[in-house]
Amino acid sequence: MEQLLKKIIESRTLIAFLFLFFPFIIAMLVMTNGQNIGIPKEMKFSIIALFYPYLQLVLWIYWMHYSANRLGTANNIDMTSIKKYNKLIGHSKVIFIILLFWIIINSIIPQMIEYPKIITQIIKYISYILIVVQLYLFYSWIYGFWILTKTLNDIYEKNGKERSMTIILFFILPLTYGLIHRKIKNELVL
């Protein structure tokens, strides 16, 4: 994974964009051409639900994590907030695996076999709890925006430049990815 993230950061902006938004591109292809490649119509949305949102979030989270660590190390800035984010990422790995497993149990397997009523009830109640757990990934995602913004601004301050990154740029990420990628590459001198 680290080699892929290194290639994303070091590549040209368009190539990096295609890598980072790969889950979205695949989800759109499945949505439009799923039946042509042999995916049954009734399973199309389950596969997209399994593939796109969580994989996209995790890819962005790890891209921000890798970028912040690499920027902090390369520019010798205070790594305290980045180390806190590293702990959060460790928890995110476990949560992602649990959610992936749960999506398979909750959406794909029931289409293949029918659960007994008691198991269906248990799955339903556990699903309510996991709705809250999913918010942890979104928290990691938003916290990653803040960490990467803070890291870039700390580098600018260290170099005597004016702060120029805001977290708002990340909330409109697909439209601002080129700018963010360019700033990361400039600070890593790639």
Rosetta silent file (secondary structure, phi, psi, omega in degrees, C-alpha in Angstrom):
SEQUENCE: MEQLLKKIIESRTLIAFLFLFFPFIIAMLVMTNGQNIGIPKEMKFSIIALFYPYLQLVLWIYWMHYSANRLGTANNIDMTSIKKYNKLIGHSKVIFIILLFWIIINSIIPQMIEYPKIITQIIKYISYILIVVQLYLFYSWIYGFWILTKTLNDIYEKNGKERSMTIILFFILPLTYGLIHRKIKNELVL
SCORE:     score description
SCORE:     0.000 S_00000001
   1 L     0.000  -39.294 -178.299    0.000    0.000    0.000 S_00000001
   2 H   -64.056  -37.374  178.172    2.842    2.343    0.856 S_00000001
   3 H   -64.837  -39.763  177.361    4.412    1.885   -2.593 S_00000001
   4 H   -62.833  -45.821  179.654    1.082    2.728   -4.245 S_00000001
   5 H   -63.966  -37.121  176.954    0.708    5.870   -2.116 S_00000001
   6 H   -62.515  -43.883  178.719    4.292    6.872   -2.936 S_00000001
   7 H   -64.465  -38.128  178.817    3.538    6.494   -6.658 S_00000001
   8 H   -61.635  -46.227 -177.890    0.335    8.545   -6.275 S_00000001
   9 H   -67.868  -38.354 -175.065    2.188   11.435   -4.658 S_00000001
  10 H   -84.112  -11.789 -177.028    5.097   11.337   -7.076 S_00000001
  11 L   -84.042  172.897  176.934    3.026   10.977  -10.257 S_00000001
  12 L   -66.420  159.185 -172.086    1.494   13.672  -12.412 S_00000001
  13 H   -59.681  -44.377 -178.530   -1.728   15.202  -11.151 S_00000001
  14 H   -64.678  -42.657  178.806   -4.086   13.490  -13.612 S_00000001
  15 H   -64.173  -44.305  178.845   -2.593   10.049  -12.973 S_00000001
  16 H   -62.262  -40.145  177.938   -2.741   10.620   -9.203 S_00000001
  17 H   -61.032  -45.782  179.945   -6.363   11.756   -9.511 S_00000001
  18 H   -63.560  -37.746  176.172   -7.300    8.585  -11.414 S_00000001
  19 H   -63.886  -48.610 -174.822   -5.587    6.432   -8.762 S_00000001
  20 H   -70.722  -27.208 -179.629   -7.297    8.180   -5.842 S_00000001
  21 L  -105.442   18.609  178.328  -10.727    8.148   -7.452 S_00000001
  22 H   -56.547  -44.446  178.082  -10.377    4.602   -8.806 S_00000001
  23 H   -59.780  -37.798  178.261  -13.150    3.193   -6.530 S_00000001
  24 H   -66.061  -42.843 -179.871  -15.567    5.840   -7.824 S_00000001
  25 H   -62.863  -44.635  178.382  -14.665    5.086  -11.441 S_00000001
  26 H   -62.840  -42.389  179.779  -15.158    1.329  -10.887 S_00000001
  27 H   -61.038  -40.763  178.770  -18.495    1.957   -9.125 S_00000001
  28 H   -67.333  -37.469  177.398  -19.734    4.005  -12.088 S_00000001
  29 H   -65.960  -41.209  177.949  -18.638    1.283  -14.528 S_00000001
  30 H   -64.638  -40.450 -178.701  -20.452   -1.385  -12.486 S_00000001
  31 H   -63.769  -42.638 -175.861  -23.523    0.843  -12.302 S_00000001
  32 H   -88.042  -34.136 -174.511  -23.663    1.459  -16.035 S_00000001
  33 H  -123.249   19.169 -176.345  -22.217   -1.777  -17.448 S_00000001
  34 L   -57.022  -43.016 -178.368  -22.620   -4.295  -14.627 S_00000001
  35 H   -70.026  -28.946  179.326  -24.931   -6.615  -16.517 S_00000001
  36 H   -68.703  -26.194 -179.769  -22.636   -6.632  -19.552 S_00000001
  37 H  -102.457   10.698  171.837  -19.799   -8.063  -17.461 S_00000001
  38 L    97.513   11.574  177.942  -21.973  -10.685  -15.754 S_00000001
  39 L   -88.204  121.935  179.157  -23.100   -8.994  -12.539 S_00000001
  40 L   -59.629  144.911 -176.366  -26.744   -9.835  -11.813 S_00000001
  41 H   -56.193  -41.079 -177.194  -29.023   -6.789  -11.712 S_00000001
  42 H   -72.304  -16.840  179.368  -30.161   -7.472   -8.125 S_00000001
  43 H   -99.171   -6.169 -175.382  -26.531   -7.646   -6.871 S_00000001
  44 H   -58.388  -48.150 -177.556  -25.320   -4.516   -8.640 S_00000001
  45 H   -70.525  -32.806  176.505  -26.130   -2.134   -5.772 S_00000001
  46 H   -65.200  -41.295  179.249  -24.737   -4.505   -3.133 S_00000001
  47 H   -66.519  -41.113  178.152  -21.429   -4.699   -4.954 S_00000001
  48 H   -65.608  -42.005  178.308  -21.298   -0.926   -5.312 S_00000001
  49 H   -63.349  -34.109  178.610  -22.163   -0.490   -1.629 S_00000001
  50 H   -74.743  -40.301 -170.534  -19.394   -2.930   -0.758 S_00000001
  51 H   -86.246  -50.739 -167.157  -16.835   -1.513   -3.128 S_00000001
  52 H   -75.354  -65.132 -165.781  -17.213    2.212   -3.437 S_00000001
  53 H   -63.457  -42.998 -176.556  -17.865    4.210   -0.244 S_00000001
  54 H   -73.719  -43.087  179.751  -15.624    2.379    2.188 S_00000001
  55 H   -64.660  -38.917  178.458  -12.781    1.750   -0.220 S_00000001
  56 H   -63.634  -46.418  178.442  -12.910    5.381   -1.374 S_00000001
  57 H   -60.505  -46.946 -177.933  -12.819    6.652    2.212 S_00000001
  58 H   -64.033  -41.009  178.444  -10.001    4.332    3.191 S_00000001
  59 H   -61.986  -44.521  177.424   -7.947    5.259    0.126 S_00000001
  60 H   -64.741  -42.094 -179.339   -8.326    8.983    0.889 S_00000001
  61 H   -61.156  -46.917 -179.757   -7.577    8.457    4.587 S_00000001
  62 H   -69.822  -32.460  175.469   -4.380    6.559    3.829 S_00000001
  63 H   -63.153  -45.028  178.757   -3.348    9.066    1.157 S_00000001
  64 H   -66.780  -40.160  179.105   -3.692   11.904    3.685 S_00000001
  65 H   -61.146  -49.603 -179.700   -1.930    9.828    6.364 S_00000001
  66 H   -63.516  -43.446 -178.791    0.995    9.000    4.075 S_00000001
  67 H   -62.933  -45.942 -179.206    1.222   12.569    2.768 S_00000001
  68 H   -63.521  -44.027  178.408    1.235   14.128    6.241 S_00000001
  69 H   -62.996  -43.692 -178.644    3.876   11.683    7.512 S_00000001
  70 H   -68.069  -41.434  177.347    6.083   12.175    4.481 S_00000001
  71 H   -63.624  -44.928 -179.271    5.733   15.975    4.586 S_00000001
  72 H   -62.664  -42.611 -179.730    6.443   16.082    8.329 S_00000001
  73 H   -69.368  -44.030 -177.257    9.496   13.864    8.050 S_00000001
  74 H   -67.154  -29.531 -175.294   10.927   15.589    4.966 S_00000001
  75 H  -107.919    6.486  177.065   10.559   19.087    6.438 S_00000001
  76 L    49.822   54.115  176.125   11.485   18.330   10.077 S_00000001
  77 L  -102.425  172.076  178.234    8.392   19.863   11.642 S_00000001
  78 L   -64.210  122.708 -174.311    6.748   19.026   14.973 S_00000001
  79 L   -99.071   13.505 -175.813    5.165   15.596   14.469 S_00000001
  80 H   -59.070  -51.092 -178.108    2.964   15.559   17.619 S_00000001
  81 H   -68.839  -32.016  178.052   -0.369   15.976   15.832 S_00000001
  82 H   -68.077  -37.661  177.890    0.708   13.584   13.068 S_00000001
  83 H   -65.442  -36.248  175.613    1.540   10.909   15.681 S_00000001
  84 H   -63.978  -40.285  178.552   -1.957   11.327   17.166 S_00000001
  85 H   -65.622  -36.071  177.463   -3.381   10.850   13.683 S_00000001
  86 H   -59.389  -38.800  177.336   -1.248    7.701   13.262 S_00000001
  87 H   -65.135  -41.474  178.387   -3.001    6.189   16.306 S_00000001
  88 H   -61.340  -38.171  179.272   -6.377    7.070   14.805 S_00000001
  89 H   -64.906  -37.648  177.149   -5.352    5.330   11.578 S_00000001
  90 H   -59.268  -41.688  177.217   -4.556    2.154   13.521 S_00000001
  91 H   -68.347  -36.008 -178.965   -8.122    2.098   14.855 S_00000001
  92 H   -62.978  -34.574  179.226   -9.490    2.839   11.375 S_00000001
  93 H   -60.909  -46.681 -179.294   -7.864   -0.323    9.971 S_00000001
  94 H   -64.303  -44.426 -179.116   -9.731   -2.506   12.437 S_00000001
  95 H   -63.446  -40.339  179.562  -13.016   -0.671   11.871 S_00000001
  96 H   -62.514  -43.657  179.559  -12.679   -0.962    8.098 S_00000001
  97 H   -63.353  -42.460  178.324  -12.158   -4.725    8.314 S_00000001
  98 H   -61.975  -45.802 -179.132  -15.169   -5.087   10.648 S_00000001
  99 H   -64.781  -40.314  178.736  -17.371   -3.000    8.329 S_00000001
 100 H   -62.607  -45.675  177.236  -16.275   -4.914    5.252 S_00000001
 101 H   -60.709  -41.806 -177.441  -17.037   -8.216    6.959 S_00000001
 102 H   -69.404  -35.691  177.489  -20.394   -6.876    8.130 S_00000001
 103 H   -63.101  -39.752  178.912  -21.406   -5.665    4.665 S_00000001
 104 H   -63.844  -45.429 -179.816  -20.790   -9.168    3.336 S_00000001
 105 H   -66.649  -37.469 -171.486  -22.881  -10.718    6.133 S_00000001
 106 H   -88.337  -25.786 -174.907  -25.619   -8.118    5.917 S_00000001
 107 H  -124.248  -36.167 -175.494  -26.070   -7.600    2.191 S_00000001
 108 H   -87.665  -47.936 -178.545  -24.375  -10.180   -0.022 S_00000001
 109 H   -62.219  -42.193  179.193  -24.900  -13.457    1.855 S_00000001
 110 H   -60.498  -21.971  176.748  -28.672  -12.867    2.440 S_00000001
 111 H   -77.131  -19.431  179.911  -29.107  -12.663   -1.335 S_00000001
 112 H   -95.222  -40.937  178.987  -27.603  -16.131   -1.652 S_00000001
 113 L  -132.441  158.685  178.811  -29.159  -17.888    1.374 S_00000001
 114 L  -101.458  125.371  178.905  -32.012  -17.069    3.699 S_00000001
 115 L   -75.355  151.380  169.990  -31.130  -16.605    7.363 S_00000001
 116 L   -64.887  158.806 -174.018  -33.327  -18.020   10.123 S_00000001
 117 H   -58.667  -40.818 -178.345  -35.523  -15.410   11.816 S_00000001
 118 H   -64.942  -40.612  178.293  -33.431  -15.240   15.011 S_00000001
 119 H   -67.696  -38.006  176.912  -30.204  -14.598   13.076 S_00000001
 120 H   -60.063  -41.909  178.329  -31.967  -11.928   11.015 S_00000001
 121 H   -65.192  -42.935  179.334  -32.995  -10.144   14.227 S_00000001
 122 H   -62.508  -44.967  179.221  -29.465  -10.327   15.655 S_00000001
 123 H   -61.926  -39.802  179.687  -27.987   -8.940   12.433 S_00000001
 124 H   -61.490  -46.275 -178.532  -30.537   -6.125   12.438 S_00000001
 125 H   -68.827  -37.709  177.008  -29.642   -5.029   15.984 S_00000001
 126 H   -67.553  -33.628  178.296  -25.906   -5.236   15.378 S_00000001
 127 H   -61.973  -35.994  177.068  -26.382   -3.190   12.191 S_00000001
 128 H   -61.607  -40.468  178.687  -27.824   -0.325   14.252 S_00000001
 129 H   -67.030  -40.937 -177.069  -24.638   -0.259   16.328 S_00000001
 130 H   -70.075  -18.978  174.347  -22.437   -0.395   13.237 S_00000001
 131 H   -61.950  -41.560  178.460  -24.141    2.674   11.786 S_00000001
 132 H   -68.855  -39.014 -179.307  -22.525    4.667   14.579 S_00000001
 133 H   -62.425  -34.076  179.233  -19.180    2.885   14.089 S_00000001
 134 H   -60.671  -29.213  179.625  -19.124    3.971   10.447 S_00000001
 135 H   -62.130  -24.305  178.023  -18.966    7.550   11.616 S_00000001
 136 H   -61.427  -39.368  177.065  -15.461    6.805   12.897 S_00000001
 137 H   -64.282  -39.917  177.590  -14.236    6.491    9.311 S_00000001
 138 H   -66.946  -36.135  175.505  -15.789    9.854    8.477 S_00000001
 139 H   -62.974  -44.105  178.296  -14.161   11.326   11.577 S_00000001
 140 H   -61.609  -38.137 -179.892  -10.783    9.934   10.423 S_00000001
 141 H   -64.803  -49.956 -178.926  -11.409   11.412    6.979 S_00000001
 142 H   -67.822  -40.428  177.260  -12.205   14.905    8.270 S_00000001
 143 H   -62.624  -35.199  175.820   -9.391   14.747   10.840 S_00000001
 144 H   -62.773  -40.218  175.155   -7.059   13.794    7.974 S_00000001
 145 H   -57.309  -46.335 -177.084   -8.061   16.974    6.126 S_00000001
 146 H   -65.264  -43.838 -178.972   -7.183   18.977    9.219 S_00000001
 147 H   -62.526  -45.755 -178.855   -3.844   17.175    9.774 S_00000001
 148 H   -66.445  -39.391  176.070   -2.718   17.620    6.173 S_00000001
 149 H   -62.229  -47.522 -179.943   -3.776   21.280    6.214 S_00000001
 150 H   -62.113  -42.132 -179.638   -1.959   21.851    9.512 S_00000001
 151 H   -62.122  -47.434  178.603    1.150   20.047    8.260 S_00000001
 152 H   -62.687  -42.348  179.446    1.335   22.162    5.097 S_00000001
 153 H   -67.047  -35.107  175.284    0.728   25.367    7.051 S_00000001
 154 H   -64.279  -37.967  177.442    3.432   24.409    9.598 S_00000001
 155 H   -65.679  -43.082  179.051    5.847   23.907    6.701 S_00000001
 156 H   -61.600  -42.324  178.782    4.919   27.306    5.266 S_00000001
 157 H   -63.773  -43.260 -179.581    5.490   28.952    8.656 S_00000001
 158 H   -61.015  -37.683 -178.972    8.836   27.195    9.092 S_00000001
 159 L   -86.901    3.653  178.086    9.948   28.438    5.671 S_00000001
 160 L    77.207   17.658  178.292    8.734   31.968    6.393 S_00000001
 161 L   -93.627  163.909  176.355    5.891   31.825    3.882 S_00000001
 162 L   -77.383  142.594  176.379    2.334   32.976    4.462 S_00000001
 163 L   -60.736  134.425 -177.955   -0.173   30.260    5.415 S_00000001
 164 L  -133.822   -5.996 -179.793   -2.137   29.336    2.323 S_00000001
 165 L   -97.774  138.699  173.255   -3.942   26.043    2.977 S_00000001
 166 L  -127.799  151.079 -179.067   -7.444   25.882    4.411 S_00000001
 167 L   -65.626  -22.095  179.901   -9.456   22.819    5.333 S_00000001
 168 H   -61.177  -32.895  177.812  -12.261   24.111    3.082 S_00000001
 169 H   -57.174  -34.296 -177.143  -10.181   23.106    0.035 S_00000001
 170 H   -76.075  -29.919 -178.097  -10.507   19.489    1.095 S_00000001
 171 H   -69.838  -18.513  172.596  -14.277   19.528    1.469 S_00000001
 172 L  -111.429   41.546 -169.782  -14.603   20.189   -2.245 S_00000001
 173 H   -48.392  -49.772 -177.041  -11.844   17.619   -2.875 S_00000001
 174 H   -58.684  -32.813 -178.392  -12.590   16.345   -6.359 S_00000001
 175 H   -81.129  -23.248 -175.505  -12.552   19.917   -7.666 S_00000001
 176 H  -111.248    8.385 -175.654   -9.448   20.982   -5.724 S_00000001
 177 H   -58.965  -40.656 -179.145   -7.380   17.825   -5.932 S_00000001
 178 H   -58.273  -43.814  179.251   -4.971   19.314   -8.500 S_00000001
 179 H   -64.724  -45.744 -179.416   -4.142   22.243   -6.223 S_00000001
 180 H   -63.648  -45.776 -179.630   -3.674   20.022   -3.153 S_00000001
 181 H   -61.573  -42.564  179.877   -1.515   17.533   -5.063 S_00000001
 182 H   -63.225  -41.528  179.760    0.651   20.310   -6.488 S_00000001
 183 H   -65.203  -40.595  178.037    1.214   21.838   -3.030 S_00000001
 184 H   -63.246  -47.047  179.895    2.240   18.451   -1.586 S_00000001
 185 H   -62.731  -39.103  179.182    4.643   17.824   -4.475 S_00000001
 186 H   -63.136  -41.728 -178.794    6.124   21.333   -4.175 S_00000001
 187 H   -73.985  -24.137  175.574    6.843   20.875   -0.469 S_00000001
 188 H   -88.907   -5.329 -179.139    8.373   17.438   -1.075 S_00000001
 189 L    53.587   58.489  178.810   10.397   18.940   -3.959 S_00000001
 190 L  -103.610    0.000    0.000    9.397   16.228   -6.434 S_00000001
